Amino acid sequence: MEEQRFFFRDTWAEVDLDRIQNNLTEISAHLSKDVEIIAVVKANAYGHGDFQVAEVALKAGASMLAVAFMDEALALREKGITAPILVLGASRPGDVNIAAEAGIILTVFQKEWLKHAQKILKKDAALFLHLKIDTGMGRLGIRTEGELKAMERLFEEDPRLQLHGIYTHFATADELDDTYFNRQLSLFKDMLSIMNHQPPVVHTSNSAAALMHPAARFNAVRIGIVMYGLAPSVKIAPELPVVLQEAFTLHSRIVHVKKLEKGDKVSYGATYEAPEKIWVGTLPIGYADGWIRRLQGQEVLVDGKRSPIIGRICMDQCMVRLPYEVPVGTVATLIGSQEHESISINEIACKLETINYEVPCIITARVPRLYMQKGKLVSLSNPLLDEKSKY
Ligand SMILES: Cc1ncc(COP(=O)(O)O)c(C=O)c1O
């Protein structure tokens, strides 16, 4: 595949689909056979690419996908994904016919929502729903046994409303202290125990819980961050029972190289001053790509050497101090490896004082994603240019 014809700026992310597949294979080997994997591909698969990750996850054994919003589920349907898709976030009751027609499973947690849905749902429709219990996350979900009983009655009296699943979400599964986790788990079990009929799919665990707390697996787990090769938190990283490989890397090519004299300045505000004669390279990536201004000072790899970003990061470009003169077109790796050096997503998260989840998510759609399998480019997504464009 000739990538040059599909994007025209030398900045791109590479997503190694083999790594995602291997991570999932490792994870499922660690789970028992009767536990289904729901692959969480919301937010464009944490910035990696929804369709490509969904395909690989399903191939590696996931039986269902999960997204945050109906738009994300419909986008996957439009791209040809036919597997069950669960919407984890809130959907509007007015949209239930669209969900039912597209075979999209929605999350429900309000009696009034169900009643509204009942009123407008077509006569012969079947709407699959998962009931969300708030056991302590404080985000979405019913909190009382009274609510659960009332919702159950609504399901029982209307065959169009199919209670396909029930779930909760843990607030502290990625911490070493499991006191709060156990409280949530026991509240969930209490709720399950008062139901007349348990729905077919019962799930509570995100990546951290699925790997660290076997007692919370029930018959399905929602796997997100570890599928992408990242640990759910720095604290539990050393305890994880699987070896993970990061799938996302970020690269740019130096578009201009110059020598600065001592005292010469770089970028807006002229805040960087060359301390001596130095070589400087310009990279076509900036804060509009998600490489935000807080990353000033962060190193990138050039010719296998760590090279710091100097001066303020601009909207579309930034400058790096080079180890020595290198040719225009030299690849700079912002996330990933060159020779013996590597810059992990965790290093960037640490610099930004945030979690690794946020890093690939904030690399904007302007950065094309190149999909790699067996070291070769197999497909590419560049939302700026239609796939069918020919240049
Ligand atoms: C409800 C729910 N389940 C599962 C996940 C996946 O979590 P993780 O990426 O930690 O596996 C998320 C992610 O935020 C979520 O919101």
Short mmCIF file of C-alpha atoms and ligand atoms in Angstrom, two decimals:
data_model
loop_
_atom_site.label_atom_id
_atom_site.label_comp_id
_atom_site.label_asym_id
_atom_site.label_seq_id
_atom_site.Cartn_x
_atom_site.Cartn_y
_atom_site.Cartn_z
CA MET A 1 0.00 0.00 0.00
CA GLU A 2 1.33 3.43 -0.96
CA GLU A 3 0.66 5.60 2.08
CA GLN A 4 1.98 8.74 0.33
CA ARG A 5 -1.21 8.94 -1.72
CA PHE A 6 -3.48 9.00 1.31
CA PHE A 7 -1.84 11.62 3.53
CA PHE A 8 0.35 14.51 2.70
CA ARG A 9 1.92 15.59 5.95
CA ASP A 10 4.76 13.63 7.49
CA THR A 11 3.17 12.84 10.84
CA TRP A 12 1.42 9.56 11.53
CA ALA A 13 0.55 7.03 14.22
CA GLU A 14 1.19 3.33 13.75
CA VAL A 15 -1.11 0.76 15.33
CA ASP A 16 0.34 -2.73 15.53
CA LEU A 17 -2.70 -5.00 15.14
CA ASP A 18 -0.65 -8.14 15.86
CA ARG A 19 0.16 -6.73 19.29
CA ILE A 20 -3.53 -6.10 20.03
CA GLN A 21 -4.32 -9.64 18.93
CA ASN A 22 -1.47 -11.09 21.04
CA ASN A 23 -2.54 -9.08 24.08
CA LEU A 24 -6.08 -10.43 23.79
CA THR A 25 -4.85 -13.98 23.28
CA GLU A 26 -2.73 -13.66 26.47
CA ILE A 27 -5.65 -12.21 28.39
CA SER A 28 -8.13 -14.87 27.30
CA ALA A 29 -5.66 -17.64 28.14
CA HIS A 30 -5.72 -16.23 31.65
CA LEU A 31 -9.54 -16.30 31.90
CA SER A 32 -11.64 -19.44 32.13
CA LYS A 33 -13.35 -20.61 28.93
CA ASP A 34 -16.85 -19.73 30.09
CA VAL A 35 -15.97 -16.03 30.49
CA GLU A 36 -16.79 -13.99 27.39
CA ILE A 37 -14.70 -11.00 26.36
CA ILE A 38 -16.45 -7.71 25.63
CA ALA A 39 -13.82 -5.63 23.80
CA VAL A 40 -14.12 -1.95 24.74
CA VAL A 41 -13.59 0.09 21.57
CA LYS A 42 -15.14 3.39 22.61
CA ALA A 43 -13.45 6.71 21.74
CA ASN A 44 -12.18 5.31 18.44
CA ALA A 45 -10.74 2.34 20.36
CA TYR A 46 -8.89 4.63 22.78
CA GLY A 47 -7.53 6.51 19.76
CA HIS A 48 -6.30 3.35 18.02
CA GLY A 49 -9.07 2.99 15.40
CA ASP A 50 -12.53 1.54 16.14
CA PHE A 51 -13.12 -0.64 13.08
CA GLN A 52 -9.60 -2.10 12.81
CA VAL A 53 -9.41 -2.91 16.54
CA ALA A 54 -12.96 -4.34 16.53
CA GLU A 55 -12.09 -6.70 13.68
CA VAL A 56 -8.91 -7.93 15.38
CA ALA A 57 -10.61 -8.28 18.77
CA LEU A 58 -13.42 -10.37 17.29
CA LYS A 59 -10.85 -12.52 15.50
CA ALA A 60 -8.98 -13.01 18.78
CA GLY A 61 -12.09 -14.33 20.49
CA ALA A 62 -14.08 -11.34 21.78
CA SER A 63 -17.80 -12.03 21.43
CA MET A 64 -19.12 -8.52 21.92
CA LEU A 65 -17.95 -4.91 21.55
CA ALA A 66 -18.65 -1.97 23.85
CA VAL A 67 -18.73 1.74 23.04
CA ALA A 68 -19.78 4.83 24.98
CA PHE A 69 -22.43 6.32 22.68
CA MET A 70 -24.89 5.20 20.03
CA ASP A 71 -23.05 7.23 17.36
CA GLU A 72 -19.98 5.05 17.93
CA ALA A 73 -22.06 1.87 17.63
CA LEU A 74 -23.76 3.08 14.44
CA ALA A 75 -20.37 4.06 12.97
CA LEU A 76 -19.18 0.47 13.51
CA ARG A 77 -22.34 -0.90 11.88
CA GLU A 78 -21.80 1.42 8.90
CA LYS A 79 -18.27 0.07 8.58
CA GLY A 80 -19.65 -3.48 8.42
CA ILE A 81 -19.30 -4.81 11.97
CA THR A 82 -22.16 -7.25 12.65
CA ALA A 83 -21.17 -8.51 16.13
CA PRO A 84 -23.23 -7.49 19.18
CA ILE A 85 -22.40 -3.95 20.34
CA LEU A 86 -23.23 -2.66 23.81
CA VAL A 87 -23.56 1.10 24.43
CA LEU A 88 -22.20 1.74 27.93
CA GLY A 89 -23.26 5.37 28.25
CA ALA A 90 -26.65 7.04 28.32
CA SER A 91 -28.76 6.90 25.16
CA ARG A 92 -31.95 8.86 24.53
CA PRO A 93 -35.18 6.85 24.90
CA GLY A 94 -36.38 8.58 21.70
CA ASP A 95 -33.72 6.69 19.74
CA VAL A 96 -34.74 3.14 20.71
CA ASN A 97 -36.18 2.21 17.32
CA ILE A 98 -32.89 3.09 15.62
CA ALA A 99 -31.00 0.97 18.18
CA ALA A 100 -33.41 -1.95 17.79
CA GLU A 101 -33.18 -1.85 13.99
CA ALA A 102 -29.37 -1.77 14.08
CA GLY A 103 -29.24 -4.55 16.68
CA ILE A 104 -27.47 -2.28 19.16
CA ILE A 105 -27.75 -3.11 22.87
CA LEU A 106 -28.41 -0.12 25.12
CA THR A 107 -27.75 0.48 28.81
CA VAL A 108 -30.78 1.35 30.95
CA PHE A 109 -30.91 2.69 34.50
CA GLN A 110 -34.15 4.68 34.80
CA LYS A 111 -37.75 3.46 35.08
CA GLU A 112 -39.00 6.55 33.24
CA TRP A 113 -36.61 5.81 30.35
CA LEU A 114 -38.06 2.30 30.00
CA LYS A 115 -41.63 3.64 30.05
CA HIS A 116 -40.79 6.23 27.39
CA ALA A 117 -39.13 3.53 25.27
CA GLN A 118 -42.19 1.30 25.68
CA LYS A 119 -44.45 4.04 24.34
CA ILE A 120 -42.55 4.63 21.11
CA LEU A 121 -41.04 1.22 20.36
CA LYS A 122 -42.52 -0.37 17.22
CA LYS A 123 -44.96 -3.22 17.84
CA ASP A 124 -42.78 -6.02 16.53
CA ALA A 125 -39.44 -4.54 17.70
CA ALA A 126 -37.00 -6.27 20.03
CA LEU A 127 -34.79 -3.94 22.05
CA PHE A 128 -31.88 -5.60 23.87
CA LEU A 129 -30.90 -3.88 27.08
CA HIS A 130 -28.32 -4.19 29.87
CA LEU A 131 -29.37 -2.93 33.27
CA LYS A 132 -26.71 -0.86 35.03
CA ILE A 133 -26.34 -0.96 38.80
CA ASP A 134 -24.48 1.82 40.59
CA THR A 135 -22.69 0.03 43.40
CA GLY A 136 -20.38 2.92 44.23
CA MET A 137 -18.99 4.51 41.09
CA GLY A 138 -21.59 7.27 41.44
CA ARG A 139 -21.92 7.73 37.70
CA LEU A 140 -24.79 5.80 36.03
CA GLY A 141 -27.02 3.08 37.44
CA ILE A 142 -29.87 2.23 39.76
CA ARG A 143 -28.95 2.23 43.41
CA THR A 144 -31.83 0.55 45.28
CA GLU A 145 -33.60 -2.80 45.41
CA GLY A 146 -36.90 -0.93 44.91
CA GLU A 147 -35.69 0.47 41.58
CA LEU A 148 -34.48 -2.96 40.51
CA LYS A 149 -37.83 -4.62 41.30
CA ALA A 150 -39.79 -1.88 39.50
CA MET A 151 -37.57 -2.19 36.39
CA GLU A 152 -37.85 -5.97 36.46
CA ARG A 153 -41.65 -5.71 36.40
CA LEU A 154 -41.52 -3.46 33.33
CA PHE A 155 -39.32 -6.00 31.55
CA GLU A 156 -41.61 -8.87 32.52
CA GLU A 157 -44.74 -7.23 31.15
CA ASP A 158 -43.32 -6.22 27.72
CA PRO A 159 -41.70 -8.87 25.51
CA ARG A 160 -40.23 -6.16 23.23
CA LEU A 161 -37.88 -5.19 26.09
CA GLN A 162 -35.27 -7.93 26.30
CA LEU A 163 -33.21 -7.88 29.48
CA HIS A 164 -30.03 -9.30 27.97
CA GLY A 165 -27.53 -8.27 30.62
CA ILE A 166 -26.83 -6.71 33.99
CA TYR A 167 -23.66 -4.97 35.10
CA THR A 168 -21.82 -2.55 37.34
CA HIS A 169 -18.51 -0.68 37.16
CA PHE A 170 -15.77 -0.60 39.81
CA ALA A 171 -14.22 2.65 40.97
CA THR A 172 -11.03 1.21 42.48
CA ALA A 173 -10.22 -2.02 40.63
CA ASP A 174 -6.80 -0.59 39.66
CA GLU A 175 -5.75 0.01 43.27
CA LEU A 176 -3.95 -2.39 45.60
CA ASP A 177 -6.36 -1.87 48.50
CA ASP A 178 -9.47 -3.92 47.70
CA THR A 179 -11.76 -2.75 50.54
CA TYR A 180 -13.98 -0.51 48.42
CA PHE A 181 -13.85 -2.98 45.53
CA ASN A 182 -15.19 -5.77 47.76
CA ARG A 183 -17.97 -3.52 49.03
CA GLN A 184 -19.09 -2.84 45.46
CA LEU A 185 -18.89 -6.52 44.53
CA SER A 186 -20.99 -7.57 47.51
CA LEU A 187 -23.64 -4.89 46.76
CA PHE A 188 -23.83 -6.20 43.18
CA LYS A 189 -24.27 -9.78 44.39
CA ASP A 190 -27.04 -8.62 46.76
CA MET A 191 -28.87 -7.00 43.84
CA LEU A 192 -28.48 -10.14 41.68
CA SER A 193 -29.84 -12.32 44.49
CA ILE A 194 -33.21 -10.53 44.63
CA MET A 195 -33.92 -10.87 40.89
CA ASN A 196 -36.61 -13.29 39.71
CA HIS A 197 -34.46 -14.22 36.69
CA GLN A 198 -30.85 -13.34 36.05
CA PRO A 199 -30.26 -12.11 32.49
CA PRO A 200 -27.92 -14.15 30.27
CA VAL A 201 -24.91 -11.81 30.48
CA VAL A 202 -23.60 -10.72 33.89
CA HIS A 203 -20.49 -8.53 33.92
CA THR A 204 -18.70 -6.24 36.37
CA SER A 205 -15.00 -6.27 35.48
CA ASN A 206 -12.89 -3.82 33.52
CA SER A 207 -9.30 -4.81 32.65
CA ALA A 208 -7.95 -4.41 36.18
CA ALA A 209 -10.73 -6.40 37.83
CA ALA A 210 -10.70 -9.10 35.14
CA LEU A 211 -7.00 -9.77 35.67
CA MET A 212 -6.68 -9.16 39.41
CA HIS A 213 -10.03 -10.34 40.86
CA PRO A 214 -11.20 -13.71 39.47
CA ALA A 215 -14.21 -13.67 41.84
CA ALA A 216 -15.68 -10.71 39.96
CA ARG A 217 -15.62 -12.22 36.47
CA PHE A 218 -19.17 -13.69 36.36
CA ASN A 219 -19.69 -14.76 32.71
CA ALA A 220 -18.25 -11.77 30.83
CA VAL A 221 -15.55 -9.10 31.29
CA ARG A 222 -15.13 -5.69 29.66
CA ILE A 223 -11.57 -5.43 28.40
CA GLY A 224 -10.20 -2.06 27.32
CA ILE A 225 -6.79 -0.72 28.28
CA VAL A 226 -4.90 -4.03 28.51
CA MET A 227 -5.97 -4.99 25.00
CA TYR A 228 -4.00 -1.94 23.84
CA GLY A 229 -0.98 -3.16 25.79
CA LEU A 230 -1.17 -0.70 28.65
CA ALA A 231 -1.44 -1.38 32.39
CA PRO A 232 -4.59 -0.03 34.09
CA SER A 233 -2.45 1.81 36.65
CA VAL A 234 1.17 2.24 37.64
CA LYS A 235 0.37 0.65 41.03
CA ILE A 236 -0.88 -2.67 39.70
CA ALA A 237 1.46 -2.82 36.68
CA PRO A 238 4.02 -5.05 38.48
CA GLU A 239 1.24 -7.39 39.70
CA LEU A 240 -0.36 -8.06 36.30
CA PRO A 241 -0.34 -11.76 35.40
CA VAL A 242 0.09 -11.11 31.66
CA VAL A 243 2.85 -9.67 29.49
CA LEU A 244 1.51 -6.79 27.40
CA GLN A 245 2.84 -5.06 24.30
CA GLU A 246 2.00 -1.43 23.51
CA ALA A 247 0.29 -1.18 20.14
CA PHE A 248 0.36 2.59 19.49
CA THR A 249 3.40 4.53 18.29
CA LEU A 250 3.70 8.09 16.96
CA HIS A 251 6.12 9.43 14.37
CA SER A 252 6.97 12.50 12.35
CA ARG A 253 9.64 13.42 9.80
CA ILE A 254 11.91 16.41 10.25
CA VAL A 255 10.86 18.93 7.58
CA HIS A 256 13.59 21.55 8.18
CA VAL A 257 17.08 21.50 9.70
CA LYS A 258 19.16 24.52 10.68
CA LYS A 259 22.17 25.57 12.72
CA LEU A 260 21.56 28.21 15.41
CA GLU A 261 24.24 30.42 16.92
CA LYS A 262 24.54 31.03 20.67
CA GLY A 263 21.75 33.43 21.72
CA ASP A 264 19.42 32.66 18.76
CA LYS A 265 15.78 32.19 19.84
CA VAL A 266 13.15 29.57 19.03
CA SER A 267 9.30 29.74 18.77
CA TYR A 268 6.54 31.98 20.15
CA GLY A 269 7.55 34.28 22.95
CA ALA A 270 11.20 33.70 21.96
CA THR A 271 11.53 31.87 25.28
CA TYR A 272 14.20 29.38 24.18
CA GLU A 273 17.71 30.72 23.66
CA ALA A 274 20.44 28.58 22.13
CA PRO A 275 23.14 28.15 24.81
CA GLU A 276 25.77 27.50 22.13
CA LYS A 277 25.90 26.50 18.45
CA ILE A 278 23.16 23.88 18.07
CA TRP A 279 21.32 21.93 15.35
CA VAL A 280 17.55 22.33 15.36
CA GLY A 281 14.90 20.33 13.51
CA THR A 282 11.28 21.31 12.84
CA LEU A 283 8.56 18.63 13.17
CA PRO A 284 5.12 18.98 11.54
CA ILE A 285 3.17 18.12 14.70
CA GLY A 286 1.68 20.49 17.26
CA TYR A 287 -1.03 21.00 19.81
CA ALA A 288 -3.82 20.69 17.22
CA ASP A 289 -2.65 17.09 16.79
CA GLY A 290 -2.88 16.50 20.55
CA TRP A 291 0.85 17.10 21.10
CA ILE A 292 -0.08 19.77 23.60
CA ARG A 293 2.01 22.68 24.87
CA ARG A 294 2.60 20.93 28.22
CA LEU A 295 4.90 18.58 26.28
CA GLN A 296 7.53 21.30 25.84
CA GLY A 297 10.81 19.79 27.07
CA GLN A 298 9.66 16.21 26.34
CA GLU A 299 12.20 14.24 24.32
CA VAL A 300 11.65 12.58 20.94
CA LEU A 301 13.95 10.01 19.34
CA VAL A 302 16.09 11.06 16.38
CA ASP A 303 18.66 8.66 15.01
CA GLY A 304 18.14 6.60 18.19
CA LYS A 305 19.03 9.58 20.44
CA ARG A 306 16.81 11.50 22.84
CA SER A 307 16.26 15.02 21.51
CA PRO A 308 14.29 17.57 23.57
CA ILE A 309 11.45 19.75 22.25
CA ILE A 310 12.68 23.33 22.61
CA GLY A 311 10.57 26.48 22.80
CA ARG A 312 6.80 26.57 22.77
CA ILE A 313 4.87 23.93 20.86
CA CYS A 314 2.88 25.64 18.06
CA MET A 315 -0.52 24.58 16.70
CA ASP A 316 0.95 22.50 13.85
CA GLN A 317 4.69 22.30 14.46
CA CYS A 318 7.38 22.08 17.11
CA MET A 319 11.16 22.28 17.22
CA VAL A 320 13.68 19.80 18.61
CA ARG A 321 17.32 20.17 19.52
CA LEU A 322 19.11 17.60 17.37
CA PRO A 323 22.10 15.57 18.58
CA TYR A 324 23.90 16.64 15.36
CA GLU A 325 23.01 17.61 11.82
CA VAL A 326 20.64 15.07 10.27
CA PRO A 327 19.04 15.11 6.81
CA VAL A 328 15.60 16.59 6.20
CA GLY A 329 13.17 13.62 6.15
CA THR A 330 14.78 11.86 9.14
CA VAL A 331 12.10 10.09 11.22
CA ALA A 332 11.48 11.40 14.73
CA THR A 333 9.69 8.97 17.04
CA LEU A 334 7.54 10.67 19.66
CA ILE A 335 6.12 7.42 21.08
CA GLY A 336 7.85 4.13 20.33
CA SER A 337 11.37 2.80 19.85
CA GLN A 338 14.45 3.58 17.82
CA GLU A 339 17.56 1.43 18.19
CA HIS A 340 18.06 0.94 21.96
CA GLU A 341 15.92 3.84 23.13
CA SER A 342 12.18 3.94 23.64
CA ILE A 343 9.54 6.41 24.76
CA SER A 344 6.49 4.73 26.24
CA ILE A 345 2.95 6.03 26.52
CA ASN A 346 3.50 5.98 30.28
CA GLU A 347 6.44 8.37 29.93
CA ILE A 348 4.19 10.85 28.10
CA ALA A 349 1.39 10.34 30.66
CA CYS A 350 3.87 11.02 33.46
CA LYS A 351 5.07 14.23 31.78
CA LEU A 352 1.44 15.33 31.40
CA GLU A 353 0.60 14.27 34.98
CA THR A 354 -2.21 12.09 33.70
CA ILE A 355 -3.01 8.43 33.04
CA ASN A 356 -1.87 6.39 30.03
CA TYR A 357 -5.52 6.05 28.84
CA GLU A 358 -5.55 9.75 27.95
CA VAL A 359 -2.48 9.78 25.71
CA PRO A 360 -3.62 7.91 22.56
CA CYS A 361 -7.12 9.38 23.02
CA ILE A 362 -5.85 12.95 22.71
CA ILE A 363 -3.94 12.37 19.48
CA THR A 364 -6.49 13.98 17.20
CA ALA A 365 -8.14 12.69 14.02
CA ARG A 366 -5.78 14.92 11.99
CA VAL A 367 -3.04 12.36 12.60
CA PRO A 368 -3.52 9.45 10.16
CA ARG A 369 -3.44 5.96 11.67
CA LEU A 370 -1.41 3.33 9.80
CA TYR A 371 -2.34 -0.27 10.60
CA MET A 372 0.50 -2.77 10.70
CA GLN A 373 0.42 -6.56 10.59
CA LYS A 374 3.55 -8.72 10.40
CA GLY A 375 5.55 -5.50 10.08
CA LYS A 376 3.65 -4.45 6.95
CA LEU A 377 1.16 -1.66 6.32
CA VAL A 378 -2.25 -3.31 5.81
CA SER A 379 -4.62 -0.33 5.95
CA LEU A 380 -4.78 3.31 6.81
CA SER A 381 -7.32 5.78 8.14
CA ASN A 382 -7.23 9.49 7.46
CA PRO A 383 -10.64 11.00 8.29
CA LEU A 384 -9.59 14.27 6.58
CA LEU A 385 -9.53 12.66 3.15
CA ASP A 386 -12.16 10.32 1.84
CA GLU A 387 -10.83 6.81 1.23
CA LYS A 388 -11.90 7.08 -2.35
CA SER A 389 -9.96 10.29 -3.03
CA LYS A 390 -7.33 9.79 -5.69
CA TYR A 391 -4.31 12.07 -5.89
C1 LIG B 1 -18.23 0.99 31.97
C2 LIG B 1 -16.85 0.66 31.51
N1 LIG B 1 -16.49 -0.62 31.41
C3 LIG B 1 -15.26 -0.99 30.99
C4 LIG B 1 -14.32 -0.04 30.67
C5 LIG B 1 -12.94 -0.49 30.24
O1 LIG B 1 -12.02 -0.17 31.21
P1 LIG B 1 -10.48 -0.59 31.03
O2 LIG B 1 -10.01 0.20 29.86
O3 LIG B 1 -9.85 -0.16 32.30
O4 LIG B 1 -10.46 -2.05 30.79
C6 LIG B 1 -14.63 1.30 30.79
C7 LIG B 1 -13.61 2.31 30.45
O5 LIG B 1 -13.53 3.39 30.90
C8 LIG B 1 -15.94 1.67 31.21
O6 LIG B 1 -16.30 2.95 31.32
#
